[in-house]
Tab-separated table of C-alpha atoms and ligand atoms in Angstrom:
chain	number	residue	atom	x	y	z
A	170	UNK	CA	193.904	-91.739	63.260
A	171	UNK	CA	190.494	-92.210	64.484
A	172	UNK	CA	188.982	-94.912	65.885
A	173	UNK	CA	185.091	-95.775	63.694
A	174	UNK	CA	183.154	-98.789	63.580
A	175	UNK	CA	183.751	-100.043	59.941
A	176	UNK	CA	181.314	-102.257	57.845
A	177	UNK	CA	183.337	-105.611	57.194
A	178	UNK	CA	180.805	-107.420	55.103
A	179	UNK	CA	177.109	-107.551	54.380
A	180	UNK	CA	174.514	-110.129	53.906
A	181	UNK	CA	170.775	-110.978	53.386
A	182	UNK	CA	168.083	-113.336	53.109
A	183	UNK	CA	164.350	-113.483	51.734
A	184	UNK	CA	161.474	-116.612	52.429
A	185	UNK	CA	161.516	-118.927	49.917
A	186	UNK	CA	157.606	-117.661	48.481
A	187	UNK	CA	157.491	-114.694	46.139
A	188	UNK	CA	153.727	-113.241	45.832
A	189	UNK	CA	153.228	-110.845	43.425
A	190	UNK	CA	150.657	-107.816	42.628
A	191	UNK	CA	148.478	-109.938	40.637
A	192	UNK	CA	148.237	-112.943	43.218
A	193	UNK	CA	147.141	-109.981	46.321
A	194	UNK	CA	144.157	-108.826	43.612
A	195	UNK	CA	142.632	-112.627	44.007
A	196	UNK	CA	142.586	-111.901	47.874
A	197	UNK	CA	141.809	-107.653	48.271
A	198	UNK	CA	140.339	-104.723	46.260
A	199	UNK	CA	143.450	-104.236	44.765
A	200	UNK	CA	145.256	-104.157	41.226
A	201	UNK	CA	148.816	-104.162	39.942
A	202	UNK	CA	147.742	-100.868	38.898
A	203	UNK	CA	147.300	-99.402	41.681
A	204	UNK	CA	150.062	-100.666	43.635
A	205	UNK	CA	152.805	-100.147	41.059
A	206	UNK	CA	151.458	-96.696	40.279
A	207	UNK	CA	151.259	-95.662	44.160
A	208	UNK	CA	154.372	-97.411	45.753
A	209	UNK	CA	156.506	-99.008	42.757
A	210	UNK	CA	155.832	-102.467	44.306
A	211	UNK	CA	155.751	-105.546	41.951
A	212	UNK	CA	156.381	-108.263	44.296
A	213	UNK	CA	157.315	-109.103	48.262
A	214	UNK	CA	158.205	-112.208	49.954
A	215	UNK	CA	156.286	-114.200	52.434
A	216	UNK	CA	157.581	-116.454	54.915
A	217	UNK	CA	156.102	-120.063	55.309
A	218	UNK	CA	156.256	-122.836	57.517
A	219	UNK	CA	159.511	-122.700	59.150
A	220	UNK	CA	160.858	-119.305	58.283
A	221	UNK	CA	160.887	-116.716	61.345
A	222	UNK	CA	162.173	-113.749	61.720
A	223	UNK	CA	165.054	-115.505	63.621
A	224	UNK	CA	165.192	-117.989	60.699
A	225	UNK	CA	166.122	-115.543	57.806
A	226	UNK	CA	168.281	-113.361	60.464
A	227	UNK	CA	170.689	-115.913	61.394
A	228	UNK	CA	171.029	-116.711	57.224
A	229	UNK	CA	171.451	-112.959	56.799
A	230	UNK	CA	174.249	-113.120	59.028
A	231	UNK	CA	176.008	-116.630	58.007
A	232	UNK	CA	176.488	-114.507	54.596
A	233	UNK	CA	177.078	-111.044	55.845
A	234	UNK	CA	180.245	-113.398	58.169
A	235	UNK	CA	181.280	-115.065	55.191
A	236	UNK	CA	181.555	-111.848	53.080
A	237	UNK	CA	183.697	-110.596	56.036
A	238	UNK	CA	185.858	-113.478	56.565
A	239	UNK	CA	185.158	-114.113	60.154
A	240	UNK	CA	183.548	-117.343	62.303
A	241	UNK	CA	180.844	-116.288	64.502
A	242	UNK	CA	182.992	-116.734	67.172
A	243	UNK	CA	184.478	-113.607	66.721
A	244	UNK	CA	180.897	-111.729	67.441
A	245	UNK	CA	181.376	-109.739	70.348
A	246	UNK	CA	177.624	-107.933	70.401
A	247	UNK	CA	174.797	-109.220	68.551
A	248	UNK	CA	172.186	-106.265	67.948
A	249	UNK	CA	168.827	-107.371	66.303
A	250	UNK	CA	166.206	-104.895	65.145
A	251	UNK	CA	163.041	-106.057	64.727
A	252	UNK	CA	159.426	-105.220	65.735
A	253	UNK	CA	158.097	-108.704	64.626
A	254	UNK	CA	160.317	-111.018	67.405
A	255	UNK	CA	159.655	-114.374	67.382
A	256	UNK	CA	158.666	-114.111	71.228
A	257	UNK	CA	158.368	-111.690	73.364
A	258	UNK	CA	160.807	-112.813	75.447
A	259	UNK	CA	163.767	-114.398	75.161
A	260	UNK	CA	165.206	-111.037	72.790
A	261	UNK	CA	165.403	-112.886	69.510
A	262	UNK	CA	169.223	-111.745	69.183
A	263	UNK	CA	169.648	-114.165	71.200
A	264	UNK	CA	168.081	-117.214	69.397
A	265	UNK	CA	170.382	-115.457	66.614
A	266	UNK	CA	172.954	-115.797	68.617
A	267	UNK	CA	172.495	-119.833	69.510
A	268	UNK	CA	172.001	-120.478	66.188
A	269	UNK	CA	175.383	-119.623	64.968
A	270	UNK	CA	176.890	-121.184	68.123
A	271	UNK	CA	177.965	-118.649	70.084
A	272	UNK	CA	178.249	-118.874	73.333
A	273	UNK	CA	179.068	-115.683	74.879
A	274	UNK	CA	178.853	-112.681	73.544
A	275	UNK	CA	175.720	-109.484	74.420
A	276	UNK	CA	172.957	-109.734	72.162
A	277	UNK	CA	169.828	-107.679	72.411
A	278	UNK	CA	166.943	-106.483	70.324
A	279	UNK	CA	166.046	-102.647	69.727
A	280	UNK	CA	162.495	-102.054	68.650
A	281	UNK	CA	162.301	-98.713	66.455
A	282	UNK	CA	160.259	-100.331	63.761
A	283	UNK	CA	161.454	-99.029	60.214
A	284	UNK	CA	164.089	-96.831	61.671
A	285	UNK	CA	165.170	-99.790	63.441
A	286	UNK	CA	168.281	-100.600	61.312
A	287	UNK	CA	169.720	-97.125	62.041
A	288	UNK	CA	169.360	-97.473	65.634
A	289	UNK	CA	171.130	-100.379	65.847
A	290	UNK	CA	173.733	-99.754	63.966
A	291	UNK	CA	174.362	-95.911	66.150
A	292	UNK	CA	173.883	-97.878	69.227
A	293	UNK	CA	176.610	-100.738	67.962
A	294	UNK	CA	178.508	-97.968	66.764
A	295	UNK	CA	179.309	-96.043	70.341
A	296	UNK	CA	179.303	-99.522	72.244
A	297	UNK	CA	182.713	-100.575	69.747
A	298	UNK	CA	183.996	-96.738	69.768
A	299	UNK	CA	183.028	-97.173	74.156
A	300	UNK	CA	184.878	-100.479	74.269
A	301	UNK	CA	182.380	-103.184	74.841
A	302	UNK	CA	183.494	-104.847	72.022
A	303	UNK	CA	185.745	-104.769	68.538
A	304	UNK	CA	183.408	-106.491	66.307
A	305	UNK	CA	179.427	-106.321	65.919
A	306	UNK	CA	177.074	-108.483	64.307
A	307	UNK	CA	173.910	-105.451	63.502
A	308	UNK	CA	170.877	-107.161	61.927
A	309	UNK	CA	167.592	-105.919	61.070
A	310	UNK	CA	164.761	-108.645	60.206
A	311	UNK	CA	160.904	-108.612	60.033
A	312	UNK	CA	158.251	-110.993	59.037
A	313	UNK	CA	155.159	-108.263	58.484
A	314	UNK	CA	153.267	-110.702	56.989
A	315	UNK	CA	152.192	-112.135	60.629
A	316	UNK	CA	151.395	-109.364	61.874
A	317	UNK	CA	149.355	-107.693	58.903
A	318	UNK	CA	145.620	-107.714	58.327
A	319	UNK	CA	144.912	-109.588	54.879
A	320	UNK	CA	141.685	-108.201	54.751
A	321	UNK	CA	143.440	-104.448	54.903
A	322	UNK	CA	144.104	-103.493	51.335
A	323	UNK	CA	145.708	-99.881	52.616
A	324	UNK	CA	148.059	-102.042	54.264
A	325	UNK	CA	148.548	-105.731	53.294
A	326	UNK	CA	149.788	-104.814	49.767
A	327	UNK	CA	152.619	-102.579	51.378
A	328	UNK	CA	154.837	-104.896	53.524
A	329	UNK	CA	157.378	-107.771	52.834
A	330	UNK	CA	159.584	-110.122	55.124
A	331	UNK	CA	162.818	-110.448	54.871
A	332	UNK	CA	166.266	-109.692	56.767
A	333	UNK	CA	169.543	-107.845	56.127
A	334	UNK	CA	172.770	-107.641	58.637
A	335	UNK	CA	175.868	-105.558	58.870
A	336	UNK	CA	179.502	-107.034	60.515
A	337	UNK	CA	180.912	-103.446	62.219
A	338	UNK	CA	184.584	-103.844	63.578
A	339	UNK	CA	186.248	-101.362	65.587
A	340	UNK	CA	189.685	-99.982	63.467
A	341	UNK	CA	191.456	-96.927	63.590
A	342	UNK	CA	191.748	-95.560	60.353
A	343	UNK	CA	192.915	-92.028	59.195
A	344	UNK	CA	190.423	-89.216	60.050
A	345	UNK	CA	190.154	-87.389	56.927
A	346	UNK	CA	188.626	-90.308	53.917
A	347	UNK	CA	189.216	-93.062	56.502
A	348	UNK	CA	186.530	-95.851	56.471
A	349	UNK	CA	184.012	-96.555	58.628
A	350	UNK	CA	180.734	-94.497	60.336
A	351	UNK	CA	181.338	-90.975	60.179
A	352	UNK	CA	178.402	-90.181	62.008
A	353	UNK	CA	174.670	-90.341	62.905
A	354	UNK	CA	171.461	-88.541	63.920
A	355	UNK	CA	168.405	-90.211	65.725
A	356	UNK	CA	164.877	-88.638	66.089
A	357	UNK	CA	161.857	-89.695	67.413
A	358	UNK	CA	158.415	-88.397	68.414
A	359	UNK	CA	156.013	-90.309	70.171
A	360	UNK	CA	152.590	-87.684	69.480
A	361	UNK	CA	152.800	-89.555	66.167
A	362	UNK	CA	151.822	-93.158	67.451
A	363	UNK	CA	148.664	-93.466	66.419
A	364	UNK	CA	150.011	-92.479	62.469
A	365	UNK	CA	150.963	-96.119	62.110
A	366	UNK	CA	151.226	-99.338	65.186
A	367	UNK	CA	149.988	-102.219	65.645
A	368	UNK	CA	146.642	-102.206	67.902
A	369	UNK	CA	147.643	-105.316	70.474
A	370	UNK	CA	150.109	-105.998	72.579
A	371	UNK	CA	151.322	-108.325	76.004
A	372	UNK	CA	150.541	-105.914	78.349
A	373	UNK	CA	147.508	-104.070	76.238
A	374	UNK	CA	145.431	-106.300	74.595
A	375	UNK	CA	146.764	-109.523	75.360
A	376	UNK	CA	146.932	-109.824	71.802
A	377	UNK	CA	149.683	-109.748	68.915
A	378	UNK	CA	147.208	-107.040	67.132
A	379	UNK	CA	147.812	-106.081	63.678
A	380	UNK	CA	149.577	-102.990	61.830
A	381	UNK	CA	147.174	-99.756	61.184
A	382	UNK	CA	148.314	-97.292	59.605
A	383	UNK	CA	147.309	-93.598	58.272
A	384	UNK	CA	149.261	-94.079	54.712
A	385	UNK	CA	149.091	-90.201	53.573
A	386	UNK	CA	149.941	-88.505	56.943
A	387	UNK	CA	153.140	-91.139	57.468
A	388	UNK	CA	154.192	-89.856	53.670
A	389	UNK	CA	153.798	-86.238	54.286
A	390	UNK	CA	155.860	-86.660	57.179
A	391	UNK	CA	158.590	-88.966	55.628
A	392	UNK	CA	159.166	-86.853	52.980
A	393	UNK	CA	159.964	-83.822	55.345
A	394	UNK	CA	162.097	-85.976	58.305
A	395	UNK	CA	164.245	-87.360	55.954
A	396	UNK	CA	164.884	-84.845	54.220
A	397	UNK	CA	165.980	-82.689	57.496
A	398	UNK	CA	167.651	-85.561	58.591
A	399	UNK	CA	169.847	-86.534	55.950
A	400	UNK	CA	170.917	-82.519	55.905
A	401	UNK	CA	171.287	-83.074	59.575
A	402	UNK	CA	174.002	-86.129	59.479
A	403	UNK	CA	176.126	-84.557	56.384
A	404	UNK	CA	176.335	-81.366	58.646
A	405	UNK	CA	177.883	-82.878	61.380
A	406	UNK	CA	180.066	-84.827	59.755
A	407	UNK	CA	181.188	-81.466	57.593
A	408	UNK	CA	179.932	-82.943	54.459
A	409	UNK	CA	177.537	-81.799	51.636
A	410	UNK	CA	174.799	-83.839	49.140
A	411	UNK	CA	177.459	-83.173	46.559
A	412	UNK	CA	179.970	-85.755	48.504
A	413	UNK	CA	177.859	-88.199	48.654
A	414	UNK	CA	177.935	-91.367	46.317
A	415	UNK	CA	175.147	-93.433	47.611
A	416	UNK	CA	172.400	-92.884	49.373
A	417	UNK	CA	170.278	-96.414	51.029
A	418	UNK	CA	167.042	-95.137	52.086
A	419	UNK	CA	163.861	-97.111	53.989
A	420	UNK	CA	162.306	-98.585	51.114
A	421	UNK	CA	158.619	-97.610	52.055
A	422	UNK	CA	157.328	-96.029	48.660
A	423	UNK	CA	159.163	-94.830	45.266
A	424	UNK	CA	157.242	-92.164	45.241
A	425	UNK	CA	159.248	-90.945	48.691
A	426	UNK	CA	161.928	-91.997	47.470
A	427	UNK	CA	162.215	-89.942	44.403
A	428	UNK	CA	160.461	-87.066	46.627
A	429	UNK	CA	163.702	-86.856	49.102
A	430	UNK	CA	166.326	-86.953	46.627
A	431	UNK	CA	164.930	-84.599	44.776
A	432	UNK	CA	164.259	-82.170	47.962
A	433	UNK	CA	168.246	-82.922	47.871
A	434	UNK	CA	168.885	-82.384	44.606
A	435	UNK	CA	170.352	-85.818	44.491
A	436	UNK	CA	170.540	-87.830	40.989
A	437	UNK	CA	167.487	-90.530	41.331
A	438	UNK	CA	170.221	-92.728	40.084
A	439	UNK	CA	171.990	-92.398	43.061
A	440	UNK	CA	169.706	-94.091	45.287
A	441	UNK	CA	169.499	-97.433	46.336
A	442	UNK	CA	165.792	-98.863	45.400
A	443	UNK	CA	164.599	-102.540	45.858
A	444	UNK	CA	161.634	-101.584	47.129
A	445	UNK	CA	159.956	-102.955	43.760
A	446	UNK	CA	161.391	-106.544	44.462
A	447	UNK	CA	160.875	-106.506	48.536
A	448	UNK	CA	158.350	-104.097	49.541
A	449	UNK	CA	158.648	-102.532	52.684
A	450	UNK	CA	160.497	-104.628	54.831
A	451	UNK	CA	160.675	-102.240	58.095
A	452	UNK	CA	164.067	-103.061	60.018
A	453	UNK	CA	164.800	-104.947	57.069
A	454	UNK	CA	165.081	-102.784	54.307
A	455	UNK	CA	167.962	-100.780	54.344
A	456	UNK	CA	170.349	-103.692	55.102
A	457	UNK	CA	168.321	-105.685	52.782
A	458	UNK	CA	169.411	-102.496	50.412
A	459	UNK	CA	172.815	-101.956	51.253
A	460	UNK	CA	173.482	-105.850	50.480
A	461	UNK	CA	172.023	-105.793	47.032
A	462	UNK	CA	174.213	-102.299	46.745
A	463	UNK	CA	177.494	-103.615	47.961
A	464	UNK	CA	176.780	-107.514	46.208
A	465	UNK	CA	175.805	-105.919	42.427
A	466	UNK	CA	179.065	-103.874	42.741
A	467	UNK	CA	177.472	-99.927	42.545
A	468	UNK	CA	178.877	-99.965	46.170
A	469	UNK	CA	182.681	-100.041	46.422
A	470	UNK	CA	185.302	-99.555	49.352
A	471	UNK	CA	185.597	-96.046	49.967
A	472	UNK	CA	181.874	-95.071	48.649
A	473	UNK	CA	180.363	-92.023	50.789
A	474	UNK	CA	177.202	-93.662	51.694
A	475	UNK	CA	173.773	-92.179	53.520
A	476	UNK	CA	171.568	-94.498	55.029
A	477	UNK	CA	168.216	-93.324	56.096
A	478	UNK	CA	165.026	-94.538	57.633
A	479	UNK	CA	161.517	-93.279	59.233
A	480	UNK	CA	158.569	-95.631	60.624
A	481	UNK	CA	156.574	-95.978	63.205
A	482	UNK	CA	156.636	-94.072	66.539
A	483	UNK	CA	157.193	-91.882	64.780
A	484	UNK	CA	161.378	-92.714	64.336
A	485	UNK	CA	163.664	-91.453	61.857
A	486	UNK	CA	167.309	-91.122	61.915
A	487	UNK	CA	170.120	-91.345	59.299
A	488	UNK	CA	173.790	-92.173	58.908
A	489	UNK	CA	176.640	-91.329	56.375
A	490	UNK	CA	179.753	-93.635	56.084
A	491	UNK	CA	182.757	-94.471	53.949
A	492	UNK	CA	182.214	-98.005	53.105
B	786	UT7	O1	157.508	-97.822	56.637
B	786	UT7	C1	157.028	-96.813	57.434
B	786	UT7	C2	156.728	-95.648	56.662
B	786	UT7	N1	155.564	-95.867	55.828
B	786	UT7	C3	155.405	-95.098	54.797
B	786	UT7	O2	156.257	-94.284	54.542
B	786	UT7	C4	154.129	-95.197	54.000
B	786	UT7	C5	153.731	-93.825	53.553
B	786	UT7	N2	152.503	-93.786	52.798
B	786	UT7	C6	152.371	-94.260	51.558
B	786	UT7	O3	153.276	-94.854	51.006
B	786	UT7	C7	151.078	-93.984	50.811
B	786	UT7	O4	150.316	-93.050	51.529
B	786	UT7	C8	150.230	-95.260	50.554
B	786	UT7	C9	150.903	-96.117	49.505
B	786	UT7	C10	150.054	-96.034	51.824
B	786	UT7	C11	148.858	-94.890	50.018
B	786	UT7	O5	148.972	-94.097	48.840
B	786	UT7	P1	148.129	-92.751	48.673
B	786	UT7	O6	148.439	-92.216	47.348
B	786	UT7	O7	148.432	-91.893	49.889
B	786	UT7	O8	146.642	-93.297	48.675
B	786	UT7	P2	145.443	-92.917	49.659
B	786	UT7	O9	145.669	-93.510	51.003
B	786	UT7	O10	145.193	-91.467	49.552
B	786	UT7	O11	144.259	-93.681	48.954
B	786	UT7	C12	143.758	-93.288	47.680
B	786	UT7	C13	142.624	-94.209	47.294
B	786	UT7	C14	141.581	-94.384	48.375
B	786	UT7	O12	140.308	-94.485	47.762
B	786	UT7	P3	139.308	-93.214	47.721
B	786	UT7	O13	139.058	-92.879	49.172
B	786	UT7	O14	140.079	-92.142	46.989
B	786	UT7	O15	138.122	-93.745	47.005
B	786	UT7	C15	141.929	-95.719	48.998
B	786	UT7	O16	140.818	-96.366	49.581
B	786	UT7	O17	143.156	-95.516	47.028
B	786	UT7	C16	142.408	-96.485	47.790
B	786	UT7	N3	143.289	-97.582	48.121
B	786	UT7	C17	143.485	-98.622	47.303
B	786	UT7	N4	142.997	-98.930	46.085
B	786	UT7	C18	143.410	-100.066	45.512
B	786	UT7	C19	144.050	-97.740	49.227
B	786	UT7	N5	144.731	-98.889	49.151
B	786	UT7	C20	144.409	-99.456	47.963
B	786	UT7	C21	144.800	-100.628	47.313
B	786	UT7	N6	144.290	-100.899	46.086
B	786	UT7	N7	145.686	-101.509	47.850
């Protein structure tokens, strides 16, 4: 037996305002056209007055404890990824954490923008294998839409709010087709900053800034990381493309989406894409994925499952696991 952090249940949640292709044309340069024919994306969601990226978090997580049959009380470590907080201090895992009433428990936020998902979850992964905890509450969440430039037609079209979360529980379960995280592989590579970030900040600007971003250079090296990096993760955990059944990628662009798989010779019908309905979420989107996977029933217990990410810093990473 071997001791892996294994996904309990899964939830998600989306602001209440849907704006579609059409309504962005009254506002940019833009068409439906364009934007289905470039990135697949039809609509996103907004969040209004009240919603936060703590808002739709903590409802991402009431459903993804429901779906595992736990009370938040049983949260040891509360892991948030998010580059939209709603502060900058306190960590918003922590106004996460007060808002399902828990009292004690460690809850941070990890900021690795679109990869951010996958670093929480490796990070929540070797704290439960390290024994800070047995069960995890892993959440990405975003709300772009605050922090994009409306007047930015390369980039306001792109983005979406929204948040996703994961419970992880430490079990032992057999190590050959046992359940849980087989294993994961992180990159990053800070030269590639300036590719795509937000130009303000606390201690730069004083400002919140707003996201920039160099569109075809980020693609050209998406398509390439992940790629490498999905290779990467089956390797170590002695697997192949053939093994897999799902694969939950960062849902940036269809067009990279259909770009990797077929770099891995995967069937396009194996991979997970919302990316129509939400946009690009950032942290968001692969649990925001994986949700819509696991809820519609293509995901079942026992499913060999890749998830995969890249974004801004640049970060990628991916992880493979038997749901
Ligand atoms: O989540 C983190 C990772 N992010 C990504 O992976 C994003 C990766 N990049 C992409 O998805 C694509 O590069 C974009 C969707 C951002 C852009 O698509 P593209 O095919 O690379 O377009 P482009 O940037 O080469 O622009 C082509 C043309 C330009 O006009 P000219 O210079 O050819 O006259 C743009 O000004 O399209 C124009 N354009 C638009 N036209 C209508 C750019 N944005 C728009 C728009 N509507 N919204």
């Amino acid at each position: 037996m071997t001791l892996r952090s294994v996904i309990l249940g899964t939830g998600s949640a989306l602001p209440r305002r849907r704006v579609d292709n059409a309504e962005l044309a009254t506002m940019v340069d833009t068409s439906d056209e364009w934007i289905v024919e470039r990135t697949g994306i039809r609509t996103r969601y907004v969040a209004g007055e009240g919603e936060s990226t703590t808002t739709l978090a903590a409802e991402a997580s009431r459903h993804a404890l429901e779906m595992a049959g736990l009370q938040a009380a049983g949260i040891d470590l509360i892991i948030l990824a998010t580059a939209t907080p709603d502060q900058t201090f306190p960590a918003s895992a922590t106004t996460v954490q007060a808002a399902l009433g828990i009292n004690d428990c460690i809850a941070f936020d990890v900021a690795a923008v679109c990869s951010g998902f996958l670093y929480a979850m490796t990070v929540a992964d070797n704290m439960l294998r390290g024994g800070a905890g047995k069960t995890a509450l892993v959440i990405g969440a975003e709300t772009f839409s605050r922090i994009l430039d409306w007047e930015d037609r390369t980039t306001c079209v792109l983005f979406g709010d929204g948040a996703g979360a994961a419970v992880l529980r430490a079990e032992e379960t057999p190590a050959e087709g046992g359940r849980g995280i087989l294993a994961s592989k992180l990159h990053a590579d800070g030269r590639h900053n300036g590719l795509l970030h937000v130009d303000g900040g606390p201690s730069s600007t004083g400002t919140v800034g707003k996201v920039r971003m160099k569109g075809q250079d980020v693609f050209r090296h998406a398509v390439v990381n992940l790629a490498q990096v999905m290779k990467e993760v089956l390797d170590v955990a002695g697997l192949s493309t053939s093994d897999i059944d799902w694969v939950v990628p960062h849902q940036a662009n269809a067009r990279i989406l259909d770009a990797t798989a077929r770099k891995l010779g995967l069937d396009p019908a194996q991979v997970v894409v919302t990316v129509d309905r939400h946009a690009n979420t950032s942290a968001a989107s692969v649990p925001l994925a994986l949700d819509t996977a696991v809820r519609d029933g293509r995901i079942k217990q026992g499913d060999l499952v890749v998830l995969e990410a890249m974004g801004g810093g640049f970060t990628w990473g991916a992880c493979v696991l038997r749901y």
